[in-house]
XYZ file of N, CA and C in Angstrom:
354
model
N -16.268 13.397 -22.635
C -15.855 12.012 -22.821
C -14.408 11.799 -22.373
N -13.581 12.826 -22.604
C -12.179 12.728 -22.241
C -12.027 12.578 -20.718
N -12.852 13.289 -19.946
C -12.762 13.200 -18.492
C -13.193 11.831 -17.972
N -14.183 11.239 -18.611
C -14.628 9.900 -18.204
C -13.490 8.900 -18.418
N -12.818 8.996 -19.539
C -11.682 8.106 -19.824
C -10.558 8.342 -18.808
N -10.315 9.614 -18.470
C -9.280 9.933 -17.486
C -9.608 9.312 -16.135
N -10.818 9.534 -15.654
C -11.197 9.000 -14.339
C -11.197 7.478 -14.332
N -11.582 6.887 -15.434
C -11.545 5.421 -15.537
C -10.100 4.925 -15.472
N -9.234 5.547 -16.229
C -7.814 5.155 -16.231
C -7.202 5.348 -14.849
N -7.489 6.474 -14.216
C -6.960 6.743 -12.871
C -7.422 5.690 -11.880
N -8.702 5.386 -11.911
C -9.249 4.413 -10.960
C -8.681 3.023 -11.208
N -8.667 2.589 -12.456
C -8.171 1.256 -12.789
C -6.695 1.121 -12.419
N -5.885 2.096 -12.787
C -4.445 2.025 -12.485
C -4.186 2.077 -10.980
N -4.888 2.950 -10.279
C -4.685 3.067 -8.829
C -5.082 1.791 -8.102
N -6.209 1.221 -8.474
C -6.664 -0.022 -7.844
C -5.699 -1.164 -8.181
N -5.249 -1.222 -9.423
C -4.316 -2.279 -9.825
C -3.004 -2.174 -9.056
N -2.449 -0.962 -8.953
C -1.208 -0.777 -8.194
C -1.410 -1.144 -6.725
N -2.532 -0.737 -6.157
C -2.801 -1.020 -4.755
C -2.888 -2.520 -4.510
N -3.619 -3.235 -5.365
C -3.706 -4.685 -5.212
C -2.351 -5.352 -5.388
N -1.608 -4.923 -6.381
C -0.311 -5.539 -6.660
C 0.646 -5.342 -5.477
N 0.746 -4.114 -4.990
C 1.648 -3.844 -3.867
C 1.159 -4.567 -2.613
N -0.145 -4.509 -2.354
C -0.694 -5.173 -1.169
C -0.441 -6.662 -1.167
N -0.672 -7.313 -2.290
C -0.446 -8.763 -2.371
C 1.025 -9.104 -2.193
N 1.924 -8.295 -2.767
C 3.354 -8.548 -2.604
C 3.796 -8.358 -1.159
N 3.296 -7.319 -0.525
C 3.642 -7.113 0.881
C 3.101 -8.255 1.734
N 1.893 -8.692 1.449
C 1.268 -9.774 2.201
C 2.066 -11.072 2.053
N 2.388 -11.391 0.808
C 3.083 -12.656 0.533
C 4.512 -12.654 1.077
N 5.246 -11.601 0.825
C 6.658 -11.567 1.201
C 6.891 -11.107 2.636
N 5.927 -10.433 3.242
C 6.089 -9.974 4.610
C 5.834 -11.054 5.643
N 5.212 -12.134 5.237
C 4.869 -13.222 6.161
C 6.105 -13.749 6.895
N 7.193 -13.918 6.183
C 8.425 -14.454 6.769
C 8.893 -13.565 7.926
N 8.862 -12.257 7.724
C 9.307 -11.333 8.763
C 8.363 -11.348 9.963
N 7.086 -11.458 9.697
C 6.126 -11.494 10.795
C 6.250 -12.780 11.605
N 6.460 -13.898 10.939
C 6.654 -15.159 11.661
C 7.869 -15.052 12.582
N 8.935 -14.467 12.074
C 10.129 -14.266 12.893
C 9.841 -13.323 14.058
N 9.044 -12.294 13.808
C 8.708 -11.324 14.854
C 7.841 -11.919 15.950
N 7.053 -12.913 15.603
C 6.139 -13.529 16.560
C 6.653 -14.895 17.040
N 7.977 -15.036 17.094
C 8.611 -16.256 17.645
C 8.066 -17.522 16.987
N 7.957 -17.516 15.678
C 7.501 -18.664 14.881
C 6.045 -19.037 15.124
N 5.261 -18.129 15.690
C 3.834 -18.358 15.880
C 3.132 -17.986 14.564
N 2.993 -18.977 13.679
C 2.451 -18.724 12.349
C 1.013 -18.221 12.380
N 0.238 -18.747 13.302
C -1.168 -18.335 13.382
C -1.281 -16.846 13.710
N -0.521 -16.393 14.670
C -0.538 -14.974 15.037
C 0.042 -14.108 13.909
N 1.133 -14.562 13.311
C 1.754 -13.810 12.218
C 0.801 -13.683 11.034
N 0.103 -14.765 10.700
C -0.841 -14.714 9.586
C -2.010 -13.788 9.888
N -2.469 -13.791 11.147
C -3.581 -12.908 11.517
C -3.155 -11.441 11.406
N -1.978 -11.114 11.916
C -1.472 -9.740 11.828
C -1.238 -9.351 10.375
N -0.716 -10.272 9.591
C -0.475 -10.015 8.173
C -1.787 -9.678 7.462
N -2.837 -10.432 7.761
C -4.149 -10.182 7.152
C -4.693 -8.815 7.584
N -4.535 -8.484 8.856
C -5.004 -7.184 9.348
C -4.237 -6.032 8.697
N -2.930 -6.204 8.536
C -2.132 -5.184 7.844
C -2.601 -4.991 6.402
N -2.919 -6.097 5.738
C -3.386 -6.020 4.357
C -4.714 -5.266 4.262
N -5.643 -5.584 5.152
C -6.941 -4.905 5.144
C -6.755 -3.407 5.406
N -5.948 -3.060 6.393
C -5.674 -1.656 6.679
C -5.026 -0.948 5.501
N -4.092 -1.623 4.865
C -3.412 -1.076 3.684
C -4.422 -0.771 2.578
N -5.305 -1.724 2.311
C -6.322 -1.518 1.284
C -7.276 -0.392 1.653
N -7.725 -0.347 2.893
C -8.656 0.704 3.306
C -8.055 2.094 3.142
N -6.836 2.264 3.608
C -6.190 3.578 3.501
C -5.992 3.967 2.044
N -5.499 3.042 1.237
C -5.197 3.389 -0.147
C -6.449 3.577 -1.007
N -7.447 2.727 -0.829
C -8.678 2.920 -1.590
C -9.392 4.193 -1.154
N -9.300 4.513 0.124
C -9.859 5.775 0.607
C -9.151 6.958 -0.017
N -7.829 6.903 -0.071
C -7.052 7.976 -0.689
C -7.404 8.125 -2.167
N -7.444 7.014 -2.862
C -7.768 7.050 -4.291
C -9.152 7.659 -4.506
N -10.107 7.270 -3.689
C -11.466 7.802 -3.819
C -11.526 9.287 -3.523
N -10.911 9.694 -2.420
C -10.916 11.113 -2.056
C -10.171 11.964 -3.080
N -9.129 11.413 -3.631
C -8.279 12.157 -4.554
C -8.931 12.339 -5.936
N -10.014 11.632 -6.198
C -10.711 11.801 -7.481
C -11.129 13.254 -7.731
N -11.560 13.944 -6.697
C -12.105 15.291 -6.882
C -11.081 16.402 -6.646
N -9.852 16.061 -6.324
C -8.839 17.066 -6.031
C -8.206 17.569 -7.320
N -8.064 18.869 -7.417
C -7.370 19.469 -8.562
C -8.316 20.054 -9.598
N -7.739 20.877 -10.448
C -8.488 21.487 -11.550
C -8.624 20.477 -12.668
N -9.807 20.328 -13.161
C -10.047 19.344 -14.213
C -9.312 19.744 -15.506
N -8.663 18.777 -16.128
C -7.927 19.072 -17.362
C -8.878 19.397 -18.513
N -8.397 20.229 -19.419
C -9.222 20.618 -20.568
C -8.609 20.192 -21.899
N -7.323 19.869 -21.893
C -6.680 19.415 -23.127
C -6.140 18.000 -22.917
N -5.794 17.361 -24.013
C -5.260 15.999 -23.925
C -3.937 15.962 -23.163
N -3.086 16.967 -23.370
C -1.811 17.038 -22.653
C -2.072 17.170 -21.156
N -3.006 18.029 -20.771
C -3.337 18.192 -19.356
C -3.880 16.899 -18.751
N -4.609 16.121 -19.546
C -5.127 14.845 -19.055
C -3.971 13.933 -18.675
N -2.968 13.824 -19.530
C -1.816 12.964 -19.234
C -1.037 13.487 -18.028
N -0.843 14.798 -17.955
C -0.121 15.369 -16.821
C -0.902 15.158 -15.519
N -2.212 15.367 -15.578
C -3.067 15.201 -14.411
C -3.074 13.750 -13.955
N -3.183 12.840 -14.920
C -3.166 11.411 -14.602
C -1.824 11.020 -13.977
N -0.747 11.512 -14.565
C 0.587 11.190 -14.036
C 0.761 11.713 -12.613
N 0.280 12.924 -12.354
C 0.453 13.475 -11.007
C -0.413 12.726 -9.990
N -1.620 12.372 -10.353
C -2.487 11.635 -9.421
C -1.931 10.230 -9.171
N -1.532 9.537 -10.207
C -0.945 8.205 -10.031
C 0.365 8.315 -9.249
N 1.143 9.342 -9.518
C 2.393 9.544 -8.794
C 2.166 9.698 -7.308
N 1.161 10.455 -6.929
C 0.865 10.630 -5.510
C 0.418 9.311 -4.891
N -0.414 8.560 -5.599
C -0.837 7.252 -5.090
C 0.382 6.350 -4.886
N 1.309 6.359 -5.835
C 2.505 5.508 -5.722
C 3.400 5.960 -4.563
N 3.526 7.259 -4.365
C 4.326 7.753 -3.242
C 3.685 7.324 -1.916
N 2.371 7.407 -1.832
C 1.687 6.966 -0.610
C 1.872 5.458 -0.407
N 1.745 4.676 -1.475
C 1.980 3.234 -1.369
C 3.396 2.951 -0.879
N 4.367 3.645 -1.447
C 5.752 3.466 -1.018
C 5.957 3.888 0.424
N 5.351 4.997 0.812
C 5.459 5.465 2.190
C 4.859 4.467 3.168
N 3.707 3.914 2.816
C 3.085 2.916 3.686
C 3.947 1.663 3.771
N 4.575 1.296 2.663
C 5.457 0.129 2.662
C 6.619 0.344 3.639
N 7.273 1.501 3.549
C 8.398 1.757 4.436
C 7.956 1.874 5.894
N 6.791 2.466 6.138
C 6.248 2.553 7.489
C 6.010 1.151 8.052
N 5.380 0.294 7.268
C 5.125 -1.081 7.719
C 6.433 -1.845 7.940
N 7.377 -1.695 7.027
C 8.644 -2.408 7.180
C 9.406 -1.928 8.413
N 9.351 -0.640 8.691
C 10.018 -0.130 9.893
C 9.368 -0.728 11.139
N 8.056 -0.761 11.161
C 7.366 -1.331 12.322
C 7.653 -2.825 12.476
N 7.653 -3.548 11.387
C 7.956 -4.975 11.445
C 9.403 -5.187 11.893
N 10.307 -4.360 11.404
C 11.708 -4.455 11.814
C 11.843 -4.182 13.313
N 11.125 -3.194 13.803
C 11.156 -2.906 15.252
C 10.607 -4.082 16.047
N 9.535 -4.702 15.554
C 8.956 -5.859 16.223
C 9.960 -7.013 16.262
N 10.645 -7.228 15.145
C 11.641 -8.304 15.090
C 12.774 -8.048 16.061
N 13.231 -6.797 16.130
C 14.320 -6.455 17.053
C 13.912 -6.714 18.495
N 12.701 -6.311 18.847
C 12.216 -6.555 20.211
C 12.102 -8.044 20.492
N 11.605 -8.799 19.502
C 11.461 -10.242 19.681
C 12.827 -10.891 19.896
N 13.838 -10.464 19.146
C 15.172 -11.042 19.289
C 15.837 -10.622 20.596
N 15.573 -9.413 21.059
C 16.134 -8.981 22.344
C 15.551 -9.803 23.490
N 14.256 -10.124 23.397
C 13.631 -10.931 24.438
C 14.212 -12.336 24.468
N 14.524 -12.885 23.312
C 15.106 -14.230 23.235
C 16.512 -14.238 23.845
N 17.290 -13.183 23.581
C 18.660 -13.111 24.056
C 18.739 -12.952 25.559
N 17.709 -12.399 26.195
C 17.765 -12.161 27.646
C 17.535 -13.402 28.438
């Protein structure tokens, strides 16, 4: 019973974090994408939506694959440690994807501004 509760908590927390981060990136990243696409809102919104879908696919895939990784905990303390380490890895991946996306968007903006200046 303890393992079922652990896997439920891991799945619920991972999905919640993924949705929360994805929605924030989607909502707040729009401004940068519009700037990157020379105020072409339609193109920026389409790219933003594609980035969100890719973000969800990668993270939900990671969460799913990571369910079976590691030695199953046998004590209550191990359950908390195991849950913390699995959630921690999911959060690090979410953060890494955020910085990767921001770097790419920043590069796109720089290229867009260089083209305008020429």
